[in-house]
Each structure stands twice: as C-alpha cells, then as structure tokens.
Amino acid sequence: MKISVIGLGYVGMCQAVGLAKLGLDVIGVDISKERIAQINKKIPPIYEFGLKELLDELVPSKFSVTANIKKAISDSKIAFVCVGTPSKKEGSMSLVQLEGVCKDIGLALKKKKARFTVVVKSTVVPGTCRDVVIPLLEKYSGKKFPKEFGVAMNPEFLKEGTALDDFFNPDRIVIGSSDKESLKELEQVYSKFTCPVLKTNFKEAEMIKYASNAFLATKISFINEIGNICKKLDMNTNTVAKGIGLDKRIAPYFLRSGIGFGGSCFPKDVNALVYKATEMGYHPRLLRSVLDVNRDQPLKLLALLDKHGPLKGKKIGILGLTFKAGTDDIRESPSLSTIKELLMEEAQLYIYDPKAMDRVKKIFPHLNYLATAQDVIDNSDIVLILTEWSEFVKLNYGNKLVIDGKNVFNGQKPKNYEGICW
Ligand code: UGA
C-alpha cells in the first residue's frame, strides 16, 4: 500500500520513516525544497535520535520525497496530514497550513478515480475534521464523504528526542472516524502493533490528544507548585515526587519539577483548549492556572539569582537552549525567556548548547556563544543550567555558583549549588 505523508516536520518525519520501516511505501511531501534536497541526501532535517540511520536505510527505496502534493496523492491510497497548527496571538490555533493542504488534496482527488483516505495527524481542536477538513475536501474535489473518499483523525503521541521509539512502541493508537472503511484501512496500516487500538468518533479523537497533553502539562505545573512550596520549606521536591509517584494512581511520570514546560506542544495545546472552551462559554480555571504556574516558573530561577546582587554587568553562563534534552527544538524554551529577562537586566551572557546555538544566534546575534560548556563556566561568575543535557553533569564547576533549573545532578553536585525546587 502506498502512503503519502504531508508535512515533514517532527511528526511527519517520524510518521514517514516509521511507516516505511514497517514495510509500507511512503511518499513524503513538503513545500520546502531545501528540506526535500536534504532528505534526498539522507541528511535529517531535524535532530531526532535514530533518524539518520533510518534515512540511510530507507531513502529512496521505501521513502521518497517530493514537493508535488498532487502527484503524491495521485500515486498513493492514504495521506497522513502532519502540517503544523501553530498558535495565533490570542492563543487559538492557526489552520492556514491545514486548509491549504485540504484544498490541494481536494483538487488532486477531483482527478483521481480510486477511493482515497485522508488521515489528519495534525493537532486540531474538536470539531475541525467535521467542520473544516471534510467541507474543504468536498468543495475542492466535488466528491462526497464518506461515499467517495474517507477521512479519519489519528492523533500522535510522540515525544521529541524519543519520537521514533514512541512510534514503534506506542501505549495506544487512537483512530477517530464516522466512516467504517477509513477505520478498517487504518487498522490495516497499524496491523503490526500489539497495543490497544481505540476507535472513536472524530471529536473524541481530536479531544483525546488535547486532554492527554493538558493532563501531562497539569502534572508538571502541579509538581512545580508543590516544588515552590517545598523550596520555601527548605525541602527536596524530588523526594516528595518519588514518594507520591509510587502510588499507582499517580504514577512516577511527568513529575520532574523545574523551570516549567516548553516545546511546540504543551503551551500551544493548552492555550488552544482554553481558547476553545472560553469560546464555548466555559471558563477553564484549572487549565488557566496550569499556564499561569508555568509562565512564572522560570522567574523562580531569576529570583534565586537576584539574591546574589544586581545583575547589571554580571557574567552569567547559560548552559542549554533547547526546551529539553535530545532535541534541537527551541520553541517556547524557558531558556529563551530567561535570556530575554537577563538581557533586560543588562547581564553579560556566555552561552553554550550542543544542538541549538545556530538557531538561537538568529534570534540573539550579539551574545557570546562559546565552543564548550566548560568555556562557559570558566568565563562566568554564575552558571544557570536550563536544559538537562547529560554532558553538563561531568563538568568542573569549581567554586562557581550553579543554579540548576533542570535537576541534572543525581549524585555529586557542584560545591556551590542551588536547585530551583530542591
Ligand atoms: C509532548 C507529549 O509528551 C507528547 O506525548 C505529544 O505527542 C507531544 O507533546 C505533541 O503534542 O506533539 P514533547 O513536547 O516532545 O511531547 O516533550 P515532553 O517530553 O512531553 O516535554 C515537554 C516539556 O515538559 C519539556 O519542556 C520538558 O522539559 C517538560 N517536562 C516534562 C517537565 O518539566 N517535567 C516533566 O516531568 C516532564
């Protein structure tokens, strides 16, 4: 079965190589010619563990790429739509890319005789498949759902950094549709997986994605709030998190306190859910608090820093720019909001990250980017750890004050050390 995957960002790349590795023939589609050229040369366009090896193995025999979406639709039977749905200023979700793709698929379907199924993997608020995707496909193809084409919602639950492992070992697969044929086809695509497959309607599948991310974000803001209280009481939150995580009902996952969650998903998705709920006349107090706690969490680190005198002219080392380790993604990274605050205080910054310095140089071109983490320590008065890269554990911090926002030290800590919630 030939499958196209439209949008080769983090989700699309992992979906495409994952399906290809399972033995399906995959055509990847992206509007970026540069990205297409990179993939053709087997160069991963993003940093993701294991991706390079899979590109070496699968391009071009099982995974080919093109910028021509119409040709990809005409040559395949199912399309997974993996384009971004970024936040608009007010917090709602932008559907511009998804609408564009629906139009292109619709136009291609007009000329296609065989039945085709469109699978939405992009994160979209409940109601989008029914109210936006299907009407656009019908409008541009002149065909009718579900008689002449299929649509399904199949949310993704991949974590950057372990996305390929998550693809091959999912906890569950959720497939939402009102069309039995689309459900059957997707079951066939995922037939090699042994995890539970939950079949739902469109809106439930769309909501499961939001509720999952909102729940995980809530766990993090919860443990950060407990952590802020523990810090005031001079206690170690990590021991408390361990103690509560041993309760099976709570579970030990997503209970790491620190400078708060970032990335392209939690902040955007919780905001979009809050926006949607408010639009429907419901005020989601808990979810708003999750965002409030998260927005203030990096400031806790700055408050610790303030205790050591005025920041103006002080040499501050920044270790870590990405929103978490294992990725080159800097979207909504608490490290960047911390840098902005420190620049307003006129601190002198020395910066290192193993994966994201080039990206950050485009935003802050005039800062001191150093070649190694040790150089940062050697040049600074105070060092802030803002991403949990494992290489930061083994450095020689000497007597420098280290403020850790990510709890990177399991064993021996630097001599002069302070944790944000521990
Ligand atoms: C998240 C979800 O975990 C995935 O299931 C989902 O598919 C994805 O969003 C998405 O919607 O596409 P991701 O953003 O890649 O994945 O990263 P996570 O590992 O979930 O971390 C998110 C943020 O929370 C990071 O800033 C991380 O440092 C922070 N975090 C995570 C904590 O502060 N404490 C924790 O205990 C766990």
XYZ file of C-alpha atoms and ligand atoms in Angstrom:
459
model
C 0.000 0.000 0.000
C 1.414 3.421 -0.977
C 1.075 6.144 1.602
C 1.807 9.838 1.425
C 2.812 11.883 4.454
C 2.233 15.602 4.031
C 4.367 17.981 6.087
C 7.824 16.697 7.037
C 8.324 18.375 10.415
C 8.956 16.413 13.618
C 5.678 14.500 13.409
C 5.664 13.914 9.643
C 9.298 12.769 9.502
C 8.782 10.197 12.251
C 5.467 9.008 10.803
C 7.015 8.696 7.327
C 10.161 6.788 8.264
C 8.217 4.741 10.817
C 5.695 3.544 8.241
C 8.476 2.932 5.708
C 10.373 0.826 8.252
C 7.177 -1.197 8.784
C 7.392 -2.097 5.084
C 4.967 0.393 3.530
C 5.932 2.511 0.517
C 5.945 6.127 1.660
C 6.000 9.368 -0.320
C 6.885 12.361 1.845
C 5.630 15.786 0.777
C 6.939 19.163 1.913
C 6.796 22.670 0.468
C 10.419 23.343 1.462
C 12.696 22.496 -1.470
C 15.669 22.728 0.891
C 14.139 20.058 3.157
C 13.437 17.804 0.176
C 17.052 18.156 -1.007
C 18.361 17.345 2.484
C 16.234 14.214 2.802
C 17.259 13.066 -0.665
C 20.861 13.341 0.537
C 19.822 11.331 3.640
C 20.514 14.312 5.902
C 17.933 14.555 8.741
C 16.250 17.987 8.545
C 15.726 17.836 12.328
C 17.764 16.263 15.097
C 15.979 13.146 16.294
C 17.637 10.073 17.767
C 17.858 7.227 15.208
C 16.567 9.280 12.260
C 19.836 9.379 10.333
C 20.151 5.577 10.398
C 16.595 5.135 9.137
C 17.097 7.658 6.317
C 20.258 5.792 5.288
C 18.292 2.558 5.209
C 15.004 3.708 3.643
C 15.712 6.589 1.206
C 14.878 6.177 -1.645
C 13.808 2.505 -1.745
C 10.893 2.741 0.746
C 10.762 6.507 1.411
C 10.847 9.029 -1.426
C 10.167 12.765 -1.160
C 8.630 15.405 -3.365
C 7.244 18.955 -3.271
C 4.469 17.912 -5.658
C 1.467 17.140 -3.450
C -0.909 16.408 -6.335
C 1.395 13.776 -7.772
C 1.837 12.220 -4.311
C -1.953 11.987 -3.879
C -2.405 10.528 -7.317
C 0.265 7.867 -6.582
C -0.973 6.840 -3.126
C -4.018 5.422 -1.360
C -3.859 7.162 2.009
C -2.438 10.562 3.035
C -1.372 11.411 6.583
C -1.604 15.167 7.078
C 1.092 16.303 9.521
C 1.293 20.062 8.953
C 1.666 22.492 11.854
C -1.222 24.176 13.648
C 0.702 26.947 15.439
C -0.765 29.361 17.992
C -2.189 32.654 16.865
C -1.518 35.711 19.058
C -4.691 35.315 21.118
C -3.973 31.607 21.774
C -6.279 29.991 19.227
C -4.923 27.609 16.618
C -3.973 28.652 13.082
C -5.473 26.408 10.404
C -3.798 28.141 7.447
C -1.481 25.238 6.572
C -4.145 22.579 7.099
C -6.661 24.459 4.949
C -4.079 24.862 2.168
C -3.320 21.140 2.200
C -7.038 20.211 2.200
C -7.508 22.403 -0.866
C -4.566 20.754 -2.681
C -5.719 17.242 -1.765
C -9.280 18.091 -2.843
C -8.086 19.331 -6.234
C -5.985 16.193 -6.708
C -8.921 13.978 -5.715
C -11.041 15.552 -8.431
C -8.913 13.704 -10.997
C -8.383 10.526 -9.010
C -10.618 7.576 -9.763
C -9.711 5.238 -6.906
C -11.094 5.848 -3.419
C -8.735 7.799 -1.159
C -8.452 8.309 2.600
C -7.200 11.470 4.291
C -5.872 10.985 7.826
C -5.419 14.066 9.995
C -2.449 13.757 12.355
C -2.051 17.475 12.954
C -3.341 18.511 16.385
C -6.705 20.198 15.817
C -9.425 21.307 18.240
C -12.577 19.170 18.458
C -14.863 19.798 15.520
C -12.118 20.589 12.965
C -12.365 17.367 10.927
C -16.123 17.653 10.665
C -16.408 21.431 10.199
C -13.236 22.299 8.261
C -11.451 19.289 6.757
C -14.401 17.407 5.247
C -16.162 20.525 3.841
C -12.917 21.724 2.193
C -12.183 18.309 0.692
C -15.762 18.095 -0.621
C -15.621 21.638 -2.015
C -12.384 21.190 -3.980
C -12.840 17.561 -5.056
C -16.516 17.795 -5.947
C -16.851 14.408 -4.181
C -18.822 13.358 -1.119
C -17.611 11.972 2.216
C -17.831 9.071 3.094
C -19.125 7.618 -0.163
C -16.325 8.823 -2.442
C -13.424 9.448 -0.048
C -12.576 8.688 3.567
C -11.365 10.870 6.445
C -10.002 9.828 9.847
C -8.375 11.544 12.805
C -5.312 9.753 14.157
C -3.586 11.858 16.854
C 0.127 11.476 17.513
C 1.672 10.997 20.951
C 5.371 11.245 20.053
C 7.849 12.976 22.365
C 10.707 14.795 20.680
C 14.002 13.061 21.407
C 12.356 9.637 21.731
C 9.868 10.080 18.893
C 10.945 7.060 16.849
C 10.943 4.784 19.850
C 7.474 6.152 20.717
C 6.337 5.464 17.147
C 7.405 1.817 17.270
C 6.240 1.245 20.870
C 3.034 3.223 21.360
C 0.906 2.937 24.509
C -2.182 3.131 22.322
C -3.393 4.037 18.848
C -6.456 6.255 18.558
C -8.452 6.321 15.340
C -11.499 8.550 15.016
C -13.953 8.480 12.139
C -17.581 8.076 11.272
C -16.538 6.085 8.213
C -16.103 2.339 8.726
C -13.894 1.932 5.660
C -11.354 4.530 6.872
C -11.248 2.825 10.286
C -10.607 -0.521 8.627
C -7.842 0.859 6.415
C -6.025 2.405 9.337
C -6.289 -0.793 11.336
C -4.543 -2.440 8.409
C -1.783 0.212 8.339
C -1.157 -0.356 12.055
C -1.716 -4.133 11.960
C 1.815 -4.900 13.225
C 1.249 -3.099 16.547
C 0.104 -5.031 19.594
C -1.014 -2.063 21.744
C -4.707 -1.244 22.295
C -6.387 0.413 19.301
C -9.198 2.725 20.372
C -11.815 3.555 17.757
C -13.792 6.723 18.385
C -15.678 9.412 16.539
C -13.821 12.434 15.087
C -14.339 14.797 18.013
C -13.353 12.252 20.644
C -10.085 11.506 18.824
C -9.372 15.228 18.500
C -10.117 15.745 22.204
C -8.055 12.753 23.383
C -4.967 14.482 22.014
C -5.732 17.759 23.828
C -6.777 16.055 27.045
C -3.563 13.963 27.057
C -1.322 16.995 26.636
C -3.383 19.079 29.070
C -3.172 16.325 31.689
C 0.619 15.959 31.325
C 1.054 19.742 31.469
C -1.148 19.793 34.589
C 1.056 17.177 36.241
C 4.114 19.345 35.566
C 2.542 22.568 36.864
C 1.259 20.610 39.868
C 4.718 19.306 40.797
C 6.201 22.757 40.143
C 3.693 24.294 42.540
C 4.483 21.629 45.150
C 8.166 22.310 44.376
C 7.780 26.042 45.011
C 6.199 25.257 48.385
C 8.908 22.680 49.195
C 11.634 25.209 48.377
C 10.103 27.690 50.834
C 10.017 24.920 53.448
C 13.658 24.006 52.664
C 12.774 20.547 51.361
C 13.755 18.459 48.342
C 10.801 18.147 45.940
C 12.405 15.196 44.174
C 11.973 13.025 47.268
C 8.374 14.180 47.551
C 7.765 13.431 43.840
C 9.239 9.963 44.335
C 7.003 9.407 47.340
C 3.803 10.344 45.545
C 4.806 8.662 42.254
C 4.964 5.272 43.954
C 1.192 5.456 44.289
C -0.039 3.601 41.192
C -2.914 6.041 40.815
C -0.453 8.932 40.490
C 2.448 7.152 38.652
C 6.027 8.455 38.608
C 5.966 10.052 35.130
C 5.941 13.787 34.404
C 6.673 14.677 37.996
C 10.034 16.351 37.398
C 9.906 19.868 38.801
C 11.999 22.632 37.265
C 11.713 25.751 35.120
C 8.457 24.634 33.529
C 7.354 23.027 30.281
C 8.199 24.378 26.844
C 8.174 22.992 23.329
C 5.830 23.260 20.410
C 3.021 21.282 22.039
C 2.095 21.784 25.704
C 1.985 25.616 25.726
C 0.231 25.773 22.344
C -2.248 22.969 23.004
C -3.281 24.054 26.500
C -3.740 27.602 25.192
C -5.852 26.385 22.265
C -8.028 24.279 24.575
C -8.512 27.219 26.946
C -9.417 29.404 23.968
C -11.869 26.877 22.562
C -13.532 26.296 25.952
C -13.862 30.042 26.536
C -15.356 30.448 23.068
C -17.960 27.856 24.036
C -18.810 29.809 27.230
C -16.859 27.654 29.702
C -14.050 29.178 31.784
C -11.394 26.505 32.349
C -9.944 27.690 35.657
C -7.661 24.718 36.219
C -6.093 24.905 32.739
C -5.565 28.662 33.057
C -3.723 28.048 36.338
C -1.566 25.399 34.655
C -0.427 28.082 32.199
C -0.029 30.734 34.937
C 2.197 28.495 37.076
C 4.232 27.599 34.007
C 4.701 31.203 32.892
C 6.063 32.173 36.310
C 8.306 29.151 36.816
C 11.444 30.484 35.028
C 11.112 33.621 37.189
C 11.790 31.472 40.282
C 15.274 30.940 38.931
C 15.738 34.672 38.414
C 14.554 35.283 41.987
C 17.307 32.936 43.232
C 19.791 34.848 41.097
C 18.635 38.200 42.467
C 19.769 37.161 45.936
C 23.337 37.479 44.670
C 23.285 41.197 43.968
C 22.457 43.339 40.921
C 22.713 41.583 37.581
C 23.941 44.566 35.597
C 27.326 43.674 34.097
C 27.417 40.318 35.918
C 28.873 37.445 33.882
C 26.183 34.776 33.673
C 26.726 31.414 31.992
C 23.794 29.819 30.182
C 24.023 26.054 29.760
C 21.254 24.793 27.490
C 18.950 26.475 24.991
C 16.563 23.740 23.838
C 13.265 23.172 25.663
C 14.527 19.767 26.735
C 17.475 17.459 26.026
C 17.558 15.181 22.974
C 16.223 17.755 20.512
C 17.387 20.849 18.631
C 13.970 22.473 19.139
C 13.945 25.872 20.874
C 10.232 26.636 20.504
C 8.802 28.064 23.760
C 12.023 27.144 25.528
C 12.161 28.553 29.088
C 15.855 29.147 28.386
C 14.995 31.826 25.817
C 12.558 33.643 28.107
C 15.262 33.594 30.803
C 17.812 35.060 28.364
C 15.368 37.865 27.485
C 14.894 38.737 31.175
C 18.642 38.702 31.820
C 19.298 40.972 28.845
C 16.769 43.446 30.216
C 18.801 43.469 33.438
C 21.927 44.111 31.318
C 23.723 40.959 32.436
C 26.661 39.763 30.334
C 25.795 36.328 28.939
C 28.029 33.400 27.923
C 26.129 30.659 26.150
C 26.501 27.018 25.160
C 24.169 24.337 23.823
C 25.230 21.202 21.941
C 22.436 21.376 19.349
C 20.757 24.762 19.079
C 23.345 27.566 19.033
C 22.935 28.301 15.321
C 19.179 28.682 15.707
C 19.480 30.970 18.715
C 22.176 33.092 17.017
C 19.500 34.100 14.518
C 17.360 35.500 17.366
C 20.129 36.956 19.543
C 23.064 37.530 17.167
C 25.230 39.603 19.520
C 25.696 37.296 22.513
C 28.826 35.346 23.437
C 28.395 31.800 22.104
C 31.239 29.604 23.309
C 32.582 26.351 21.896
C 32.188 24.232 25.022
C 30.191 24.133 28.246
C 33.446 24.297 30.214
C 34.355 27.584 28.445
C 31.034 28.994 29.655
C 31.778 28.017 33.252
C 35.315 29.392 33.062
C 34.077 32.765 31.763
C 31.127 33.248 34.145
C 30.504 34.346 37.741
C 27.269 32.344 37.992
C 26.114 29.408 35.863
C 22.466 28.622 35.042
C 21.520 25.121 33.855
C 18.471 25.426 31.615
C 18.452 22.147 29.657
C 19.129 18.686 31.106
C 21.925 17.719 28.658
C 23.855 14.871 30.307
C 27.220 16.442 29.411
C 26.521 19.184 31.982
C 26.883 16.666 34.834
C 30.568 15.953 34.339
C 31.971 19.473 34.151
C 34.366 21.185 36.535
C 32.274 23.920 38.171
C 34.966 24.755 40.761
C 33.538 27.241 43.263
C 31.224 28.932 40.778
C 27.624 29.332 41.906
C 25.436 26.932 39.894
C 21.662 27.435 39.768
C 20.031 24.335 38.330
C 16.617 24.663 36.680
C 16.520 21.079 35.407
C 17.724 18.840 38.207
C 20.604 17.371 36.215
C 22.703 16.056 39.117
C 21.698 12.687 40.503
C 24.819 12.124 42.561
C 27.676 14.542 43.300
C 26.603 18.193 42.939
C 28.869 21.214 42.369
C 30.218 22.728 45.619
C 28.248 25.953 45.363
C 24.858 24.739 44.158
C 21.227 25.708 44.339
C 18.232 23.955 42.766
C 15.046 25.705 41.756
C 12.668 23.394 43.681
C 15.108 21.308 45.680
C 4.685 16.267 24.257
C 3.955 14.993 24.725
O 4.705 14.377 25.771
C 3.768 14.016 23.565
O 3.016 12.889 24.009
C 3.000 14.714 22.443
O 2.842 13.879 21.316
C 3.774 15.949 22.020
O 3.947 16.837 23.153
C 2.974 16.643 20.944
O 1.856 17.070 21.227
O 3.405 16.623 19.784
P 7.216 16.947 23.766
O 6.711 18.364 23.744
O 8.101 16.491 22.675
O 5.987 15.906 23.835
O 8.075 16.781 25.099
P 7.843 16.259 26.591
O 8.853 15.248 26.886
O 6.437 15.935 26.859
O 8.248 17.577 27.408
C 7.509 18.781 27.312
C 8.050 19.796 28.298
O 7.741 19.413 29.630
C 9.565 19.960 28.271
O 9.891 21.324 28.409
C 10.044 19.155 29.467
O 11.279 19.596 29.973
C 8.902 19.414 30.429
N 8.765 18.388 31.486
C 8.473 17.116 31.155
C 8.912 18.754 32.814
O 9.187 19.930 33.135
N 8.757 17.800 33.780
C 8.451 16.518 33.481
O 8.316 15.701 34.418
C 8.305 16.163 32.137
